[in-house]
Amino acid sequence: QASSRPAEEAAAKQGGGLLLEEGGVFSSIPLVQHQNFWISPELLKSVQLVQEQFVPRADDIILATFPKCGTTWLKALAFAITNRSGHNTLAHHPLLTRHPQDAVPFLELPNRQIHPIADLEAIPSSRLLATHIPLSLLPASVAAVGSRVVYMCREPKDVFVSKWHFENKVSEKLFVELGLSFHLFCEGAAVCGPIWNHYLEYWNESKARPDKVLFLKYEEMMADPVKEVKRLAEFLGAPFTDTEERSGVVDQVVRLCSFDHLTSLEVNSTGVADRIGGFPMENSTYFRRGKVGDWVNHLSAEMAQKLDCIVQEKLKGSGLAF
Ligand code: A3P
């Protein structure tokens, strides 16, 4: 179990707290502050392109997440729900041979210049799209035209642990000692962080416009996937019929998209793909343990308490809690 002290000492050695460098912050990924969020310079350019060029449609469905909250799972589920007709037994479903990351494209990409936003125009309605962009940085036209948003959040300690492993796996260059990485996360310094701001914006919107923003929790999905998948299907405008329920289609969708099943497929467990241009990653990188509460294997009680207190304080009065 790690302690947060070395992190604070390391950070302090770098100049007291976070090392600010040319307006950026010392982290595994260089970050700049933009409005209320930390973001990498490349991603900021992409967000600006989205703001300038993305043309939302009324029937778009945008799957929004803070990174490592279960984006891959949500992509698989939304895709399976909306592409189930013609795949009655799901025995020949496209997800058996297509990585969930490829089933639903991201609005933003670090180099959207290579994958132009115009590519999204070619997708027929209704489109399933994904994003990590904070709500306040999405183009105002998304709400104006009435696109629907599905947001999935996750217990922040598990998000941190997942993110730390992911960054280590993706590149040795991104390695930051766990304690220091934790310290930065607690300061809010993570891509699209602070995590609590990201959660709160979508949470508040889901309360204000429940017909347009559905707010899901990873832990609730894990605890009762059938119930949550039915809720998701209704929101997506593709509710399961009584006949489908009776013939076990909901269970089939849940099973198709389960961690165990997805990781058993060759398309998700082998091979390398470069989805963002110049950054090849193993297809398995998006799957690690898929458990609730894995933080306990990586964080000390002291670290857990620290992040819990910060999150509690930041979410106070919102009605959102973990
Ligand atoms: P862990 O690192 O805790 O295992 P994202 O897709 O947003 O990058 O999130 C990745 C996290 O979701 C990882 O968490 C990963 O294992 C988990 N995950 C991926 N597919 C999943 C699934 N089908 N069911 C549950 N969790 C899944």
Tab-separated table of C-alpha atoms and ligand atoms in Angstrom:
chain	number	residue	atom	x	y	z
A	1	GLN	CA	0.000	0.000	0.000
A	2	ALA	CA	1.372	3.358	-1.019
A	3	SER	CA	1.568	6.514	1.002
A	4	SER	CA	0.798	9.973	-0.294
A	5	ARG	CA	3.813	11.461	1.543
A	6	PRO	CA	6.464	10.766	-1.142
A	7	ALA	CA	4.139	12.378	-3.648
A	8	GLU	CA	3.844	15.523	-1.643
A	9	GLU	CA	7.611	15.556	-1.043
A	10	ALA	CA	8.307	15.023	-4.738
A	11	ALA	CA	5.831	17.689	-5.693
A	12	ALA	CA	7.215	20.033	-3.048
A	13	LYS	CA	10.744	19.509	-4.416
A	14	GLN	CA	9.404	20.574	-7.780
A	15	GLY	CA	8.485	23.943	-6.322
A	16	GLY	CA	5.748	23.579	-3.739
A	17	GLY	CA	2.679	21.700	-4.821
A	18	LEU	CA	2.239	21.306	-8.529
A	19	LEU	CA	5.076	22.205	-10.813
A	20	LEU	CA	3.858	24.854	-13.160
A	21	GLU	CA	5.708	24.972	-16.411
A	22	GLU	CA	4.805	27.490	-19.092
A	23	GLY	CA	1.271	27.584	-17.792
A	24	GLY	CA	1.103	23.790	-17.749
A	25	VAL	CA	1.180	21.489	-14.800
A	26	PHE	CA	3.628	18.700	-14.028
A	27	SER	CA	1.845	15.472	-14.726
A	28	SER	CA	2.250	12.397	-16.862
A	29	ILE	CA	0.464	14.394	-19.539
A	30	PRO	CA	1.147	18.133	-19.868
A	31	LEU	CA	-1.969	20.006	-18.896
A	32	VAL	CA	-3.182	23.546	-19.295
A	33	GLN	CA	-6.091	25.100	-17.480
A	34	HIS	CA	-9.012	26.057	-19.679
A	35	GLN	CA	-12.030	27.586	-18.010
A	36	ASN	CA	-12.738	25.219	-15.089
A	37	PHE	CA	-10.834	22.247	-16.466
A	38	TRP	CA	-7.353	20.814	-16.977
A	39	ILE	CA	-6.797	19.654	-20.496
A	40	SER	CA	-3.848	18.693	-22.697
A	41	PRO	CA	-2.894	21.274	-25.329
A	42	GLU	CA	-3.662	18.804	-28.172
A	43	LEU	CA	-7.049	18.004	-26.724
A	44	LEU	CA	-7.811	21.683	-26.254
A	45	LYS	CA	-7.208	22.240	-29.978
A	46	SER	CA	-9.570	19.381	-30.704
A	47	VAL	CA	-12.220	20.735	-28.325
A	48	GLN	CA	-11.988	24.065	-30.112
A	49	LEU	CA	-12.440	22.320	-33.475
A	50	VAL	CA	-15.519	20.555	-32.086
A	51	GLN	CA	-16.883	23.890	-30.888
A	52	GLU	CA	-16.300	25.457	-34.299
A	53	GLN	CA	-17.180	22.633	-36.663
A	54	PHE	CA	-19.361	19.954	-35.078
A	55	VAL	CA	-22.968	20.148	-36.264
A	56	PRO	CA	-25.173	18.297	-33.775
A	57	ARG	CA	-28.448	16.701	-34.780
A	58	ALA	CA	-31.635	16.459	-32.718
A	59	ASP	CA	-31.463	12.662	-32.770
A	60	ASP	CA	-27.762	12.395	-31.836
A	61	ILE	CA	-26.931	10.432	-28.735
A	62	ILE	CA	-23.733	11.479	-27.044
A	63	LEU	CA	-22.106	9.091	-24.579
A	64	ALA	CA	-20.183	11.291	-22.167
A	65	THR	CA	-17.702	10.146	-19.545
A	66	PHE	CA	-14.752	11.281	-17.521
A	67	PRO	CA	-11.889	9.042	-18.749
A	68	LYS	CA	-11.795	5.583	-17.115
A	69	CYS	CA	-15.404	5.623	-15.934
A	70	GLY	CA	-16.469	2.804	-18.254
A	71	THR	CA	-16.612	4.481	-21.661
A	72	THR	CA	-15.847	1.215	-23.461
A	73	TRP	CA	-18.653	-0.579	-21.625
A	74	LEU	CA	-21.134	2.222	-22.272
A	75	LYS	CA	-20.174	2.281	-25.963
A	76	ALA	CA	-20.751	-1.474	-26.185
A	77	LEU	CA	-24.098	-1.315	-24.386
A	78	ALA	CA	-25.510	1.628	-26.323
A	79	PHE	CA	-24.340	0.078	-29.600
A	80	ALA	CA	-25.788	-3.342	-28.713
A	81	ILE	CA	-29.117	-1.841	-27.630
A	82	THR	CA	-29.520	0.271	-30.757
A	83	ASN	CA	-28.237	-2.435	-33.133
A	84	ARG	CA	-30.112	-5.463	-31.871
A	85	SER	CA	-32.692	-5.918	-34.581
A	86	GLY	CA	-31.565	-8.546	-37.048
A	87	HIS	CA	-29.278	-10.010	-34.387
A	88	ASN	CA	-31.957	-11.850	-32.453
A	89	THR	CA	-29.700	-14.366	-30.811
A	90	LEU	CA	-26.780	-11.946	-30.858
A	91	ALA	CA	-24.760	-14.895	-32.154
A	92	HIS	CA	-23.628	-12.846	-35.138
A	93	HIS	CA	-23.571	-9.442	-33.532
A	94	PRO	CA	-21.041	-6.921	-34.944
A	95	LEU	CA	-19.546	-6.512	-31.456
A	96	LEU	CA	-18.190	-10.043	-31.716
A	97	THR	CA	-15.690	-8.796	-34.258
A	98	ARG	CA	-15.614	-5.039	-33.687
A	99	HIS	CA	-13.886	-3.348	-30.734
A	100	PRO	CA	-16.399	-1.242	-28.763
A	101	GLN	CA	-14.049	1.722	-29.192
A	102	ASP	CA	-14.556	1.445	-32.955
A	103	ALA	CA	-18.324	1.047	-32.701
A	104	VAL	CA	-18.839	4.594	-31.419
A	105	PRO	CA	-16.499	7.393	-32.564
A	106	PHE	CA	-15.248	10.168	-30.312
A	107	LEU	CA	-16.183	13.766	-31.036
A	108	GLU	CA	-12.745	14.921	-30.009
A	109	LEU	CA	-9.416	13.309	-30.783
A	110	PRO	CA	-5.967	14.641	-29.987
A	111	ASN	CA	-5.428	15.029	-33.724
A	112	ARG	CA	-8.819	15.666	-35.243
A	113	GLN	CA	-6.884	17.282	-38.086
A	114	ILE	CA	-6.066	13.751	-39.292
A	115	HIS	CA	-9.595	12.457	-38.656
A	116	PRO	CA	-11.618	15.532	-39.676
A	117	ILE	CA	-14.882	16.326	-37.955
A	118	ALA	CA	-16.450	16.132	-41.417
A	119	ASP	CA	-16.080	12.326	-41.052
A	120	LEU	CA	-18.827	12.501	-38.422
A	121	GLU	CA	-21.117	14.128	-40.987
A	122	ALA	CA	-21.021	10.961	-43.051
A	123	ILE	CA	-22.566	8.887	-40.239
A	124	PRO	CA	-26.275	8.337	-40.869
A	125	SER	CA	-28.833	9.370	-38.240
A	126	SER	CA	-29.289	8.614	-35.542
A	127	ARG	CA	-25.644	8.830	-34.556
A	128	LEU	CA	-24.025	7.375	-31.467
A	129	LEU	CA	-21.054	9.549	-30.526
A	130	ALA	CA	-18.761	9.618	-27.508
A	131	THR	CA	-16.947	12.360	-25.653
A	132	HIS	CA	-14.854	13.139	-22.595
A	133	ILE	CA	-15.437	16.880	-23.085
A	134	PRO	CA	-16.882	18.640	-20.023
A	135	LEU	CA	-20.461	19.782	-20.560
A	136	SER	CA	-19.592	23.470	-20.446
A	137	LEU	CA	-17.035	22.987	-23.234
A	138	LEU	CA	-19.426	21.206	-25.596
A	139	PRO	CA	-20.873	23.436	-28.311
A	140	ALA	CA	-24.024	25.198	-27.058
A	141	SER	CA	-25.783	23.876	-30.176
A	142	VAL	CA	-25.818	20.350	-28.665
A	143	ALA	CA	-28.381	21.431	-26.063
A	144	ALA	CA	-30.065	23.855	-28.463
A	145	VAL	CA	-30.934	21.179	-31.031
A	146	GLY	CA	-31.938	18.751	-28.276
A	147	SER	CA	-29.329	15.994	-28.689
A	148	ARG	CA	-29.527	13.447	-25.892
A	149	VAL	CA	-26.599	12.744	-23.588
A	150	VAL	CA	-25.901	9.591	-21.584
A	151	TYR	CA	-23.370	10.215	-18.838
A	152	MET	CA	-21.651	7.499	-16.847
A	153	CYS	CA	-19.717	8.311	-13.674
A	154	ARG	CA	-17.745	6.038	-11.355
A	155	GLU	CA	-16.468	6.023	-7.799
A	156	PRO	CA	-13.489	8.428	-7.982
A	157	LYS	CA	-10.913	6.226	-6.182
A	158	ASP	CA	-11.559	3.463	-8.707
A	159	VAL	CA	-11.306	6.005	-11.523
A	160	PHE	CA	-7.937	7.148	-10.238
A	161	VAL	CA	-6.570	3.592	-9.974
A	162	SER	CA	-7.856	2.718	-13.430
A	163	LYS	CA	-6.340	5.879	-14.899
A	164	TRP	CA	-2.962	5.265	-13.252
A	165	HIS	CA	-2.772	1.741	-14.665
A	166	PHE	CA	-3.972	2.896	-18.079
A	167	GLU	CA	-1.379	5.632	-18.389
A	168	ASN	CA	1.390	3.261	-17.327
A	169	LYS	CA	0.283	0.685	-19.829
A	170	VAL	CA	-0.122	3.094	-22.695
A	171	SER	CA	3.390	4.460	-22.549
A	172	GLU	CA	6.478	4.291	-20.352
A	173	LYS	CA	6.801	8.013	-20.949
A	174	LEU	CA	3.534	8.566	-19.105
A	175	PHE	CA	4.757	6.794	-15.953
A	176	VAL	CA	4.326	8.829	-12.806
A	177	GLU	CA	4.850	7.275	-9.382
A	178	LEU	CA	1.452	6.398	-7.871
A	179	GLY	CA	1.723	8.778	-4.927
A	180	LEU	CA	2.530	11.779	-7.076
A	181	SER	CA	-0.159	10.866	-9.587
A	182	PHE	CA	-2.630	10.642	-6.680
A	183	HIS	CA	-1.561	14.007	-5.352
A	184	LEU	CA	-2.212	15.580	-8.758
A	185	PHE	CA	-5.599	13.848	-9.068
A	186	CYS	CA	-6.612	15.238	-5.676
A	187	GLU	CA	-5.621	18.695	-6.912
A	188	GLY	CA	-7.979	18.161	-9.832
A	189	ALA	CA	-5.078	17.902	-12.290
A	190	ALA	CA	-6.138	15.114	-14.631
A	191	VAL	CA	-7.182	15.218	-18.289
A	192	CYS	CA	-10.676	16.818	-18.219
A	193	GLY	CA	-10.362	17.212	-14.437
A	194	PRO	CA	-11.177	18.088	-11.796
A	195	ILE	CA	-13.284	14.960	-11.839
A	196	TRP	CA	-15.840	16.557	-9.459
A	197	ASN	CA	-16.428	19.499	-11.820
A	198	HIS	CA	-16.902	17.079	-14.715
A	199	TYR	CA	-19.445	15.034	-12.703
A	200	LEU	CA	-21.283	18.045	-11.315
A	201	GLU	CA	-21.910	19.753	-14.631
A	202	TYR	CA	-23.545	16.655	-16.144
A	203	TRP	CA	-25.310	15.779	-12.873
A	204	ASN	CA	-26.899	19.210	-12.601
A	205	GLU	CA	-27.943	19.090	-16.251
A	206	SER	CA	-29.502	15.650	-15.743
A	207	LYS	CA	-31.593	17.115	-12.934
A	208	ALA	CA	-32.563	20.169	-14.986
A	209	ARG	CA	-33.255	18.301	-18.258
A	210	PRO	CA	-33.907	14.636	-17.364
A	211	ASP	CA	-35.432	13.944	-20.771
A	212	LYS	CA	-32.161	14.994	-22.414
A	213	VAL	CA	-29.452	13.849	-19.996
A	214	LEU	CA	-29.392	10.400	-18.408
A	215	PHE	CA	-26.947	10.038	-15.522
A	216	LEU	CA	-25.642	6.536	-14.811
A	217	LYS	CA	-23.271	5.167	-12.198
A	218	TYR	CA	-20.800	2.375	-13.008
A	219	GLU	CA	-21.467	0.762	-9.624
A	220	GLU	CA	-25.243	0.684	-10.169
A	221	MET	CA	-24.743	-0.810	-13.620
A	222	MET	CA	-22.564	-3.514	-12.085
A	223	ALA	CA	-25.025	-4.191	-9.246
A	224	ASP	CA	-28.118	-4.545	-11.439
A	225	PRO	CA	-27.160	-4.510	-15.129
A	226	VAL	CA	-30.564	-5.750	-16.333
A	227	LYS	CA	-32.429	-2.901	-14.636
A	228	GLU	CA	-29.941	-0.270	-15.799
A	229	VAL	CA	-29.789	-1.601	-19.365
A	230	LYS	CA	-33.584	-1.404	-19.577
A	231	ARG	CA	-33.431	2.187	-18.317
A	232	LEU	CA	-30.747	2.979	-20.872
A	233	ALA	CA	-32.744	1.385	-23.698
A	234	GLU	CA	-35.806	3.458	-22.805
A	235	PHE	CA	-33.794	6.650	-22.770
A	236	LEU	CA	-32.248	5.744	-26.131
A	237	GLY	CA	-35.753	5.406	-27.539
A	238	ALA	CA	-35.297	1.658	-28.068
A	239	PRO	CA	-37.148	0.066	-25.129
A	240	PHE	CA	-37.247	-3.714	-24.931
A	241	THR	CA	-40.640	-5.150	-25.836
A	242	ASP	CA	-42.395	-7.629	-23.544
A	243	THR	CA	-41.647	-10.333	-26.072
A	244	GLU	CA	-37.963	-9.429	-26.060
A	245	GLU	CA	-37.872	-9.427	-22.278
A	246	ARG	CA	-39.583	-12.793	-22.135
A	247	SER	CA	-37.206	-14.272	-24.687
A	248	GLY	CA	-34.143	-13.089	-22.760
A	249	VAL	CA	-32.876	-10.349	-25.097
A	250	VAL	CA	-32.024	-8.021	-22.199
A	251	ASP	CA	-29.890	-10.724	-20.609
A	252	GLN	CA	-28.228	-11.376	-23.945
A	253	VAL	CA	-27.276	-7.706	-24.323
A	254	VAL	CA	-25.929	-7.635	-20.762
A	255	ARG	CA	-23.937	-10.813	-21.397
A	256	LEU	CA	-22.667	-9.654	-24.801
A	257	CYS	CA	-21.247	-6.478	-23.220
A	258	SER	CA	-20.035	-7.971	-19.958
A	259	PHE	CA	-16.383	-7.611	-19.056
A	260	ASP	CA	-15.839	-11.375	-19.126
A	261	HIS	CA	-17.415	-11.783	-22.527
A	262	LEU	CA	-15.791	-8.780	-24.189
A	263	THR	CA	-12.356	-9.759	-22.901
A	264	SER	CA	-12.833	-13.303	-24.204
A	265	LEU	CA	-13.165	-12.028	-27.778
A	266	GLU	CA	-10.133	-12.007	-30.009
A	267	VAL	CA	-10.869	-8.507	-31.273
A	268	ASN	CA	-10.572	-7.113	-27.738
A	269	SER	CA	-7.791	-9.276	-26.367
A	270	THR	CA	-5.221	-9.323	-29.157
A	271	GLY	CA	-3.734	-6.902	-31.623
A	272	VAL	CA	-2.809	-3.259	-31.685
A	273	ALA	CA	-4.702	-0.356	-33.227
A	274	ASP	CA	-3.879	3.282	-33.772
A	275	ARG	CA	-7.214	4.969	-33.183
A	276	ILE	CA	-5.964	8.509	-32.742
A	277	GLY	CA	-3.056	8.727	-35.163
A	278	GLY	CA	0.564	8.176	-34.123
A	279	PHE	CA	-0.434	6.465	-30.890
A	280	PRO	CA	-0.830	2.711	-31.357
A	281	MET	CA	-2.337	0.899	-28.378
A	282	GLU	CA	-3.061	-2.716	-27.611
A	283	ASN	CA	-6.760	-3.493	-27.998
A	284	SER	CA	-6.707	-4.986	-24.515
A	285	THR	CA	-5.647	-1.678	-22.936
A	286	TYR	CA	-9.276	-0.687	-22.397
A	287	PHE	CA	-9.928	-3.737	-20.228
A	288	ARG	CA	-8.152	-4.329	-16.938
A	289	ARG	CA	-10.143	-5.749	-13.991
A	290	GLY	CA	-13.618	-4.286	-14.428
A	291	LYS	CA	-14.356	-4.467	-10.696
A	292	VAL	CA	-15.945	-2.176	-8.139
A	293	GLY	CA	-13.615	-1.242	-5.280
A	294	ASP	CA	-10.262	-2.285	-6.757
A	295	TRP	CA	-8.796	0.895	-5.238
A	296	VAL	CA	-8.362	-1.048	-2.000
A	297	ASN	CA	-5.477	-2.944	-3.602
A	298	HIS	CA	-3.602	0.249	-4.452
A	299	LEU	CA	-4.435	3.084	-2.061
A	300	SER	CA	-3.686	3.371	1.654
A	301	ALA	CA	-6.502	4.122	4.099
A	302	GLU	CA	-5.026	7.607	4.438
A	303	MET	CA	-5.140	8.230	0.693
A	304	ALA	CA	-8.688	6.877	0.448
A	305	GLN	CA	-9.836	9.156	3.233
A	306	LYS	CA	-8.169	12.150	1.627
A	307	LEU	CA	-9.883	11.697	-1.745
A	308	ASP	CA	-13.214	10.775	-0.113
A	309	CYS	CA	-13.132	14.018	1.920
A	310	ILE	CA	-12.296	16.144	-1.108
A	311	VAL	CA	-15.020	14.565	-3.239
A	312	GLN	CA	-17.602	14.786	-0.437
A	313	GLU	CA	-16.823	18.442	0.078
A	314	LYS	CA	-16.940	19.258	-3.636
A	315	LEU	CA	-20.229	17.430	-4.196
A	316	LYS	CA	-21.861	18.711	-1.005
A	317	GLY	CA	-25.455	19.799	-1.504
A	318	SER	CA	-25.650	18.443	-5.069
A	319	GLY	CA	-27.425	15.185	-4.209
A	320	LEU	CA	-24.627	13.231	-5.926
A	321	ALA	CA	-22.620	10.998	-3.590
A	322	PHE	CA	-20.450	7.877	-3.631
B	1	A3P	P1	-10.426	-0.921	-14.476
B	1	A3P	O1	-9.127	-0.302	-14.867
B	1	A3P	O2	-10.820	-0.563	-13.080
B	1	A3P	O3	-10.467	-2.383	-14.712
B	1	A3P	P2	-12.845	3.521	-20.024
B	1	A3P	O4	-13.550	2.596	-20.947
B	1	A3P	O5	-13.610	4.768	-19.706
B	1	A3P	O6	-11.450	3.771	-20.468
B	1	A3P	O7	-12.770	2.771	-18.609
B	1	A3P	C1	-11.957	1.641	-18.462
B	1	A3P	C2	-12.419	0.902	-17.230
B	1	A3P	O8	-13.645	0.217	-17.518
B	1	A3P	C3	-11.426	-0.172	-16.828
B	1	A3P	O9	-11.550	-0.296	-15.409
B	1	A3P	C4	-11.963	-1.375	-17.564
B	1	A3P	O10	-11.505	-2.619	-17.097
B	1	A3P	C5	-13.458	-1.193	-17.339
B	1	A3P	N1	-14.287	-1.914	-18.297
B	1	A3P	C6	-14.080	-2.102	-19.619
B	1	A3P	N2	-15.056	-2.830	-20.160
B	1	A3P	C7	-15.906	-3.133	-19.166
B	1	A3P	C8	-17.120	-3.893	-19.098
B	1	A3P	N3	-17.613	-4.490	-20.168
B	1	A3P	N4	-17.749	-3.984	-17.907
B	1	A3P	C9	-17.239	-3.385	-16.805
B	1	A3P	N5	-16.086	-2.672	-16.801
B	1	A3P	C10	-15.435	-2.545	-17.970
